Amino acid sequence: FGSLGIPEMLVRSLSAMGADVPTPVQRAAIPAALTGRDVAVVAATGTGKTLAYLLPVAKRLIDEPPPKMRGRPVDPRRRLRALVLCPTRELAQQVAREAAQLFRGSVLRTTAVYGKSPLAPQRDVVEEGVDLLVGTPGRVRELCELDAISLAFVQQCVLDEADRMLDMGFLPQAKEILSRAPESRQLL
């Protein structure tokens, strides 16, 4: 992973996760994503797509931290710089767990937000500030409408299982959410 441009701290986290050698999908996608280009990947389940987008996202979050004052982020809303949209609650939870393992040993924070569960605890966490938000389109849109989060500083957006999201009718919500992020954001 180091030869692909992944920082040593993340390589150590990968090793602790049991991922020492990049998969073919990761070898193809990571270098392209690290250049800042939009990247779309189509591959079978279990080929390493999640790490193929999480690693470039994590590297950019580490390389470009939010503004700080006295060691703390100036505004928790400016801390949110990456967003992953998932079609299901289970996938959002899984991706957030994997990101948390990857972020271990860093100051990066992540959480998952999804419907059919209480809004208040999720809102409290995101209002404290997270670097990466993983969520279902409905709950992310709800948090935006409540002004609990702002996507104005998001640099990277990921549509995980985009084909499934489209099949489930999430295209209008996903488009609306993406329209709240800067046009210059990277799409994975």
PDB file of C-alpha atoms in Angstrom, residues 48-128:
ATOM      1  CA  GLY A  48     -11.820  -4.552  -1.811  1.00  0.00           C
ATOM      2  CA  LYS A  49     -13.827  -1.661  -3.229  1.00  0.00           C
ATOM      3  CA  THR A  50     -14.498  -0.127   0.199  1.00  0.00           C
ATOM      4  CA  LEU A  51     -10.802   0.284   0.994  1.00  0.00           C
ATOM      5  CA  ALA A  52     -10.240   1.396  -2.610  1.00  0.00           C
ATOM      6  CA  TYR A  53     -12.197   4.570  -1.825  1.00  0.00           C
ATOM      7  CA  LEU A  54     -11.603   4.858   1.944  1.00  0.00           C
ATOM      8  CA  LEU A  55      -7.814   5.003   1.593  1.00  0.00           C
ATOM      9  CA  PRO A  56      -7.746   8.012  -0.798  1.00  0.00           C
ATOM     10  CA  VAL A  57     -10.410   9.703   1.332  1.00  0.00           C
ATOM     11  CA  ALA A  58      -8.394   9.123   4.521  1.00  0.00           C
ATOM     12  CA  LYS A  59      -5.172  10.356   2.916  1.00  0.00           C
ATOM     13  CA  ARG A  60      -6.800  13.596   1.809  1.00  0.00           C
ATOM     14  CA  LEU A  61      -8.431  14.122   5.214  1.00  0.00           C
ATOM     15  CA  ILE A  62      -5.029  13.697   6.861  1.00  0.00           C
ATOM     16  CA  ASP A  63      -3.223  15.891   4.322  1.00  0.00           C
ATOM     17  CA  GLU A  64      -5.804  18.710   4.451  1.00  0.00           C
ATOM     18  CA  PRO A  65      -7.022  19.090   8.044  1.00  0.00           C
ATOM     19  CA  PRO A  66      -9.742  21.610   8.902  1.00  0.00           C
ATOM     20  CA  PRO A  67      -8.686  25.010  10.288  1.00  0.00           C
ATOM     21  CA  LYS A  68      -7.863  24.919  14.018  1.00  0.00           C
ATOM     22  CA  MET A  69      -7.613  27.355  16.884  1.00  0.00           C
ATOM     23  CA  ARG A  70      -5.752  26.308  20.020  1.00  0.00           C
ATOM     24  CA  GLY A  71      -5.559  22.750  18.707  1.00  0.00           C
ATOM     25  CA  ARG A  72      -9.325  22.363  18.173  1.00  0.00           C
ATOM     26  CA  PRO A  73     -11.278  22.672  14.933  1.00  0.00           C
ATOM     27  CA  VAL A  74     -12.609  26.204  14.549  1.00  0.00           C
ATOM     28  CA  ASP A  75     -16.106  25.082  13.566  1.00  0.00           C
ATOM     29  CA  PRO A  76     -17.391  21.483  13.804  1.00  0.00           C
ATOM     30  CA  ARG A  77     -19.409  22.054  10.615  1.00  0.00           C
ATOM     31  CA  ARG A  78     -16.186  22.787   8.671  1.00  0.00           C
ATOM     32  CA  ARG A  79     -14.724  19.491   9.877  1.00  0.00           C
ATOM     33  CA  LEU A  80     -17.044  17.462   7.603  1.00  0.00           C
ATOM     34  CA  ARG A  81     -14.967  17.050   4.444  1.00  0.00           C
ATOM     35  CA  ALA A  82     -15.964  13.618   3.133  1.00  0.00           C
ATOM     36  CA  LEU A  83     -19.326  11.913   2.618  1.00  0.00           C
ATOM     37  CA  VAL A  84     -20.198   8.302   1.763  1.00  0.00           C
ATOM     38  CA  LEU A  85     -23.777   7.568   0.709  1.00  0.00           C
ATOM     39  CA  CYS A  86     -24.935   3.959   1.098  1.00  0.00           C
ATOM     40  CA  PRO A  87     -28.256   2.392   0.105  1.00  0.00           C
ATOM     41  CA  THR A  88     -28.818   0.562   3.410  1.00  0.00           C
ATOM     42  CA  ARG A  89     -28.326   1.051   7.134  1.00  0.00           C
ATOM     43  CA  GLU A  90     -26.299  -2.167   7.361  1.00  0.00           C
ATOM     44  CA  LEU A  91     -23.851  -1.060   4.678  1.00  0.00           C
ATOM     45  CA  ALA A  92     -23.497   2.408   6.256  1.00  0.00           C
ATOM     46  CA  GLN A  93     -22.676   0.810   9.622  1.00  0.00           C
ATOM     47  CA  GLN A  94     -20.174  -1.574   8.005  1.00  0.00           C
ATOM     48  CA  VAL A  95     -18.392   1.218   6.104  1.00  0.00           C
ATOM     49  CA  ALA A  96     -18.232   3.434   9.206  1.00  0.00           C
ATOM     50  CA  ARG A  97     -16.745   0.549  11.236  1.00  0.00           C
ATOM     51  CA  GLU A  98     -14.113  -0.064   8.567  1.00  0.00           C
ATOM     52  CA  ALA A  99     -13.299   3.665   8.421  1.00  0.00           C
ATOM     53  CA  ALA A 100     -12.992   3.817  12.213  1.00  0.00           C
ATOM     54  CA  GLN A 101     -10.512   0.916  12.124  1.00  0.00           C
ATOM     55  CA  LEU A 102      -8.565   2.662   9.378  1.00  0.00           C
ATOM     56  CA  PHE A 103      -8.571   5.972  11.289  1.00  0.00           C
ATOM     57  CA  ARG A 104      -7.304   4.344  14.506  1.00  0.00           C
ATOM     58  CA  GLY A 105      -4.326   6.291  15.828  1.00  0.00           C
ATOM     59  CA  SER A 106      -5.329   9.506  14.052  1.00  0.00           C
ATOM     60  CA  VAL A 107      -7.521  12.457  14.994  1.00  0.00           C
ATOM     61  CA  LEU A 108     -10.010  11.599  12.241  1.00  0.00           C
ATOM     62  CA  ARG A 109     -13.585  10.909  13.313  1.00  0.00           C
ATOM     63  CA  THR A 110     -16.404   9.148  11.488  1.00  0.00           C
ATOM     64  CA  THR A 111     -19.951   8.082  12.198  1.00  0.00           C
ATOM     65  CA  ALA A 112     -22.863   6.417  10.438  1.00  0.00           C
ATOM     66  CA  VAL A 113     -26.311   7.993  10.137  1.00  0.00           C
ATOM     67  CA  TYR A 114     -29.387   6.151   8.899  1.00  0.00           C
ATOM     68  CA  GLY A 115     -33.145   6.123   9.197  1.00  0.00           C
ATOM     69  CA  LYS A 116     -35.449   3.934  11.264  1.00  0.00           C
ATOM     70  CA  SER A 117     -33.473   4.811  14.383  1.00  0.00           C
ATOM     71  CA  PRO A 118     -33.592   7.846  16.700  1.00  0.00           C
ATOM     72  CA  LEU A 119     -32.400  11.043  15.059  1.00  0.00           C
ATOM     73  CA  ALA A 120     -31.243  12.900  18.206  1.00  0.00           C
ATOM     74  CA  PRO A 121     -28.187  10.743  19.071  1.00  0.00           C
ATOM     75  CA  GLN A 122     -26.986  10.805  15.461  1.00  0.00           C
ATOM     76  CA  ARG A 123     -27.532  14.549  15.266  1.00  0.00           C
ATOM     77  CA  ASP A 124     -25.573  15.090  18.492  1.00  0.00           C
ATOM     78  CA  VAL A 125     -22.557  13.202  17.126  1.00  0.00           C
ATOM     79  CA  VAL A 126     -22.451  15.043  13.793  1.00  0.00           C
ATOM     80  CA  GLU A 127     -22.919  18.418  15.484  1.00  0.00           C
ATOM     81  CA  GLU A 128     -19.808  17.705  17.585  1.00  0.00           C
TER      82      GLU A 128
END
